[in-house]
Amino acid sequence: MRTNRYPAFLWLLLTALLSPLAAGAQADISYENAFPNLTFDLPVEIQHAGDGTDRLFVLEQPGRIKVFPNDPAATSAETFLDLTGIVSFSSGQEIGLLGLAFHPDFASNRYFYVYHTRQSSVSGINVELVLARYRVSATNPNRADPASRLEIFSFDKNQRESNHNGGKIAFGPDGYLYASLGDGGGGGDPQGNAQNLNTIFGSILRIDVDLDGSNPVETNPDAPNGRYEIPSDNPRVGRSGLDELYAWGIRNTWKFSFDDATGRLWGGDVGQGVLEEINLVRRGGNYGWNRFEGTRTYRSATSLVTTPEVKPVYQYNHDNGDRSITLGYVYRGRLTNPAIKDKLLFADYVTGRVWAMDYNASTGAGTAQLLFRTNGEPVSSFGLDEAGEIYFSEYDRSGSIFRVIDENDSTPTTTAVDGIGEWQALGSGISGVVDALATDGGTMYAAGDFAIAGGRTVNKVAVYTTGQGWRALSTGSNGRVSALTVGTDGRLYAGGSFTTIGGVSARNVAVWNGSSWQALGSGTNGAVLSLGTNGADIYAGGTFVTAGGRTVNNIAKWNGSWSALTDSGSGVAGTNNEVRSIAFDEAGTLYIGGNFGSAGNRTANRVATFDGSRWGTLGSGTSGFVQAIVVTNDNIYAGGNFAIAGGKTVNRVARWDRSGQSWQPLGQGVSGNVNSLYHDGTYLYVGGSFETATTRDNQSYIVNNVARWSDALQWQALGTGKSVGTNNLVNTLVPVEDGLYAGGNFTTAGAITAGRVVRWSQPDCRLIPYVNINRTGWIQATTVPIESGDEVWFGPQSVDFGTTSSPWSYTGPNNFTSTGRSLRLTDVGLDRGGDYTVTNTDPDGCTASLTYTIEIDDPTIPIVNGAVYEMEPQHDTRLRLDVRGGSTENSTLVDGFRRHGSANQQWKFISLGNKVYEIEPQNAPGKRLDVAGVSSATNTEIHIYDRHGRNNQRWQALPVGDGTYRFAPLNAPDNRLDIENVDGVPRALSRTLDRGNSQRWRLIPVGSAVASRLSPVATASTQPALSADFTVYPNPVTTQLTVESRQDYRLELYDAAGRRILMGRYTEGVSQVEMGGLPAGPYVVRLIRSDDHVATSVRIVKE
């Protein structure tokens, strides 16, 4: 039940700055799932028809409208209208079915209106904005008539960007239809639409859809023509500009609402990167974008097309992780709680915080009170029912509809857990928001929007060392510094939104050479939000079109001069929207994340790759912006504000499996935005604006803005006891010895006071994996390839592990458990193969965990039910199990006798299930191999006897792992079928288990006694190694190993020391594995099915 809005639209184009809203929550205002039996596919609007039927309508962004009764017991929602074949939709973008409005006379005329996007027919343009009218079926009120469609207007965008399409339509008290259209997209309104009265973008439109002659018909040149009228009192009628305009200077008002009691029109305008605002929308108002973002000057060079600009009634910044406003309604329902009564409710999509704003008409200003914070449910829309009760939608592929309630806290349960490690302050810290950190040996650099560090004036960027504390780097910057990286040359590179740094002119990017700042050429024409290093090359990402005067589109490379990253196929450089994160793999491939939908003119949903020539992506990408990327040998980790990656619900953090080429969740993700990732080789550390992290089994742990993940231990909180995490958002994480540095906008970390930057550390309580095979000496290895019957001794050695009274815990295959400092396994058979994990936690919360894997070759011939075999003891392979003298009498003894091929040496195996068999001599059908006297004592004679079905005639077949079996009588399960000389005769006995070869039996199918025998795989052989679905050959191998498979599988190759030296995924059929470059010697091939179960392990020899 978690999600985000960027996942399907990025109403905001954020960055990170901030200023707090009222924090005191009204405890008795909460929310509950209004319709527990219903979920919706990316819901973006909730409406009622106003016709007295008390139904609710929910818009699903992919193109459907669902309708259902306003009843908590509702079990299904009908499809009211399906427009999936008409609208353009792409998960994670601000396109699709966005708005719904019912005509004021809907009860009689049955008209309703939808606002959606579709693919533009104009070359070079992606999006067309469409308003269309439909009529409800005359016979079924829960069905619209698709044939009744009438397009009212359609406008092609004037740029390629797909975002900032507004999305709200509604009828006002005056009966006219209002529509919000964003500025058309791209960072900073690159087309200047919001201050252009000759375009519909960046405005609120007002039109008369009744076409009854009460107003003049529109004359807009865009088709279709003549489908609506222009209200005669619209502010631009008879003047310059478009007649449809009602208000302008708007960035992207995702939601607006009318207060029927007062007639006021409230609009929530999503900010660029610093401020979110609530506007009281008035006729002819200019709301200032893009000269202003809220009350802040954004682009001073922009001239207002009309003056004066209208200031927001209320605004909030991003300092607490809030980044995208979702406006609601003034609550006029039945609840009388003063916290919400007659107040305007709104939410932030990213954090899930919900407030109520009280408007003071005499001052024209509002004040807001925090009501609650959702448990990770992004609020994509509010809605009212016919009684005025207020709801909100969760933006998710299976999103719910919630009701705001009083005196009933139904917030999902979370669990406080003990943290690990400890937090340490760095002096008095920093006075403002920290956006970026970087380390270089014992030196740590910090940057953001602050003036003071450690009591010293530093101006946006500072340096910290243990010996000297905080210091300035020259005179600092005149604007925010958002990104840092240390080059291979040891120099510090900084990016942000500045024009001077250290007294030097530099446009948004610069380098510190150890004594002074220097510009990187002429810099960029927009903000730099991310930096990365690959060899001598420095990469910059952000919201800019040019770097060094060259068109680069949001990403560029510096190596003494600026260059674009241009796709060799399309000829297009960069991305179609901002870049927020940069990383590289070991081959130098570039990975970027951000808020884009294409790279090099190729589809790339928020994550892209560049190999130096062509742009690519990772699967279908993510459904929302990617703020952070980190690369390991096995995975690409991504974090941000997405709910979905590769079609899977992941909740803001996910990994791309580099070998499997697919996205995977980390448990059930976290409850809020992820800003930073760091991987130390064992754990992934995650920082952002979230309260909880949820495990695979749906346990939501309170972690407070920072946590770490491992597959073995899942999510863990950081801190001492239950004082974990930070009290506000974390923007950046970087490594330091034994831990990490964290920066953001917090004032406490764990139980300590911390000024927005802090250190977390933990003793190095890792385990060193020592193992001893057959007492040949201790070696370091986690993968243990052995022969069946070997002895294995695990003796992990701990590093800096505190004294603990709790025992070390071992778990293994077949529900194996043990405790103790070490683990010794003797006579290891196939049932002992697999993974063994040892775990303990010391009193400081340091958890040590290690997994060993025992690999045992298994060339054993499967026993076929009803098949007849000769039974060959392995201490003397000339012998066979033999009914003495060929007798058919009861109690005839069974011996070992030289092979002669007669029926008294042939035995039929009759399966009873679970590897248990009755064994019938073929010279005496009806009789069974029998433990004399049902005795469980050792050295009991074996004879044949009439079948009676008791346990002394039932034998469990235990594969040894070398092609042979041991057989245990069920009446004495600790005994084995054995051959032992008694009075000079090799007598068959039931004897206590030992490691002797006389208890190992090879089954030779009758009729193919030679051809069916397989030598142990450990012995070099030109015969193929077999399992049920796999054939591996040749063995020995010189250059190329061939695998024939009936299913997809993963192959892992280990050397004699247990080190994995190769891993790859293969499809069914015939595949080759190159081994020519490997040293001669023994290897183990491990074949793993797609369900992650080991199919077989084969020991081979490389010559």
Coordinates of N, CA and C in Angstrom, one line a residue, residues 445-446 451-465 468-477 502 515:
Y445 N 34.2 16.9 2.9 CA 33.7 18.2 2.4 C 32.2 18.1 2.6
A446 N 31.6 19.3 2.8 CA 30.1 19.4 3.0 C 29.7 20.6 2.1
A451 N 25.4 29.0 6.0 CA 26.4 30.0 6.1 C 27.5 29.7 7.1
I452 N 27.2 28.9 8.1 CA 28.1 28.6 9.3 C 28.3 27.2 9.4
A453 N 29.6 26.8 9.7 CA 29.9 25.4 10.0 C 30.9 25.5 11.2
G454 N 30.6 24.8 12.3 CA 31.5 24.8 13.4 C 31.7 26.2 14.0
G455 N 30.8 27.1 13.8 CA 30.9 28.4 14.3 C 31.6 29.4 13.4
R456 N 32.1 28.9 12.2 CA 32.9 29.7 11.3 C 32.0 30.0 10.1
T457 N 32.2 31.2 9.5 CA 31.5 31.5 8.3 C 32.2 30.8 7.1
V458 N 31.3 30.1 6.4 CA 31.9 29.2 5.3 C 31.2 29.5 4.0
N459 N 29.9 29.8 4.0 CA 29.1 30.2 2.8 C 29.0 29.0 1.8
K460 N 28.1 28.1 2.1 CA 27.6 27.0 1.2 C 28.6 25.8 1.1
V461 N 29.8 25.9 1.4 CA 30.7 24.8 1.3 C 31.8 24.9 2.4
A462 N 32.1 23.7 3.0 CA 33.1 23.7 4.1 C 33.8 22.4 4.0
V463 N 34.9 22.3 4.9 CA 35.7 21.1 5.0 C 35.9 20.8 6.4
Y464 N 36.0 19.4 6.7 CA 36.1 19.0 8.1 C 37.2 17.9 8.2
T465 N 38.1 18.1 9.2 CA 39.0 17.0 9.5 C 38.9 16.8 11.1
Q468 N 41.4 19.4 12.8 CA 41.2 20.9 12.7 C 39.7 21.3 12.8
G469 N 38.8 20.3 12.8 CA 37.4 20.7 12.8 C 36.9 21.3 11.5
W470 N 36.0 22.2 11.6 CA 35.4 22.8 10.4 C 36.2 24.0 9.9
R471 N 36.4 24.2 8.6 CA 37.0 25.3 8.0 C 36.3 25.7 6.7
A472 N 36.5 26.9 6.2 CA 36.0 27.4 5.0 C 36.9 27.0 3.8
L473 N 36.4 26.9 2.6 CA 37.2 26.8 1.4 C 37.1 28.2 0.7
S474 N 38.1 29.0 1.0 CA 38.1 30.4 0.5 C 36.8 31.1 1.1
T475 N 36.2 31.9 0.2 CA 35.1 32.7 0.7 C 33.7 32.1 0.4
G476 N 33.7 30.8 -0.1 CA 32.5 30.1 -0.3 C 31.8 30.6 -1.6
S477 N 30.5 30.3 -1.7 CA 29.7 30.5 -2.9 C 28.6 31.5 -2.7
G502 N 34.4 31.5 -4.2 CA 35.7 31.9 -3.8 C 36.1 33.2 -4.5
S515 N 43.9 25.3 -3.1 CA 44.1 26.7 -2.5 C 43.2 27.7 -3.1

